[in-house]
């Protein structure tokens, strides 16, 4: 949710151009409002409005803003409606200071009341504005930015990061308190951002910032201090080798389609990203645990659901998959030393998951993680993490990272089964070889077999405001994921559920022509004939993703059979998500929806 980018330079006085080039790469974090502030001739210039980055940037001519330092903010609205007034950055009362934040200030309302009572002009209903007044309050007394920020932060409660600047110096100050923040050191300029893609056009020299730290940027130096006591922190930058081309569309009309196709390579890079001895340590912790919980949200949760089936079948380990926001109320009092929590997160910033980590830390529970964004909050909080190595995933709907999560679970479950001696070594080796060497080509084949069918199905599906995606056994998580993709990018209520449950109520919705998508694992084809027959005799139009099977052919027209190439049964759930991703993508574009930026959504949800 929300993205901030701030820069100070001694090389440029047309900083608007740089703000636009860099901040545009944070679009996936929020597109309710956009704003840029620059300092030019000791005066703060502010332009902001409601809307997506490219539209607002053109309308307000943000790239023409002059100055050599500035802050940009892209907002995903929580406190305060998406409007020009609530757009960030915000000015203090006298227009000496300007700040923008990412995250939530939970005591925003009492502080707003207090500051207003003290005489501050609080203009908006957005919690980000409170940051600038909190600093102004102390700056007016102390005349020192560092001290004012330290004291201001004491007043703010919540998880956030912000950048702030004064009109009279060449510095930018930034704080990390629970939301992501990275700093970059370029030649004659330094910057901070919520995420790496926006820093790479400036520099590859990166400093990870930790919670509780204040960063003081001048054009040539970066100083890090602890907010609690002002102590200097020594930290060396590292050189990022992230591929910046990944953050460009590369000829595809949308990032979502590009990232669907990238699954061919991202399932390969996964295996070069994960390394011994960390894999062995990870597996060792899982198989020696008292209980194992997989904790995640959204698509990552669906990958975890598939993963829990792998662990049952391949390693005979009972894994409990839990939605991040549900964990504390469902299992929080019951977890104890000896249990292992595996957090699964693309961003490594999801607040519902981070809350679980903090809760479990107090109970001596080991925290393992599977994360795509390196340097994210979860990488710092985990005892051990495995990276997904998927590169940047820009499109808001997760595709390639979901597939890599499921692939990694298959791999870890096979290793765990081998280690526990419940899976023969030769069988484990076969499964691992399939993952490492055959999966990419099978993904490629699945994409090419199903693209035209997915496009052709869109006009029919678009006539429905709701339908079902049903899975069974190991494809249950796949059905949940397919339904989420359709909801998210097509604005259609697709309900993903366990297919044996369908007869316990939802069956009543079926009438002539009603679409029902089944995702069927090869070994369940015969068993699922019952479920197919129940809806077929009531007139449903059955759509299937699965391997070819004569029994299935009786219930589905050729055009509605999204074929998965023959493979070992554990690859099938990985491949089955792909036709569903394609269906969602083509249905979205048929409905003229931009699948990369579906309304109301942000890719990184740092709020509870
Ligand atoms: C859906 C989607 C979201 C995320 C969820 C968790 O396409 O992308 O449901 O999966 O917000 O995000 P991470 O994996 O970053 O924790």
CSV table of C-alpha atoms in Angstrom, one decimal, residues 4 60 101 196 204 234 292 301 305 357 440 457 564 575 605:
chain,number,residue,atom,x,y,z
A,4,UNK,CA,7.1,7.0,-1.5
A,60,UNK,CA,-0.2,18.2,-13.7
A,101,UNK,CA,4.2,8.5,4.3
A,196,UNK,CA,14.0,-1.1,-5.3
A,204,UNK,CA,22.6,0.2,-7.9
A,234,UNK,CA,27.4,1.9,10.4
A,292,UNK,CA,4.0,-26.7,11.3
A,301,UNK,CA,-2.1,-18.5,1.1
A,305,UNK,CA,-2.8,-24.7,0.8
A,357,UNK,CA,5.8,-13.1,13.4
A,440,UNK,CA,9.8,-24.9,-17.6
A,457,UNK,CA,-14.0,-18.1,-23.6
A,564,UNK,CA,-2.4,-29.8,-19.2
A,575,UNK,CA,0.5,-26.3,-14.3
A,605,UNK,CA,-0.6,-4.4,2.1
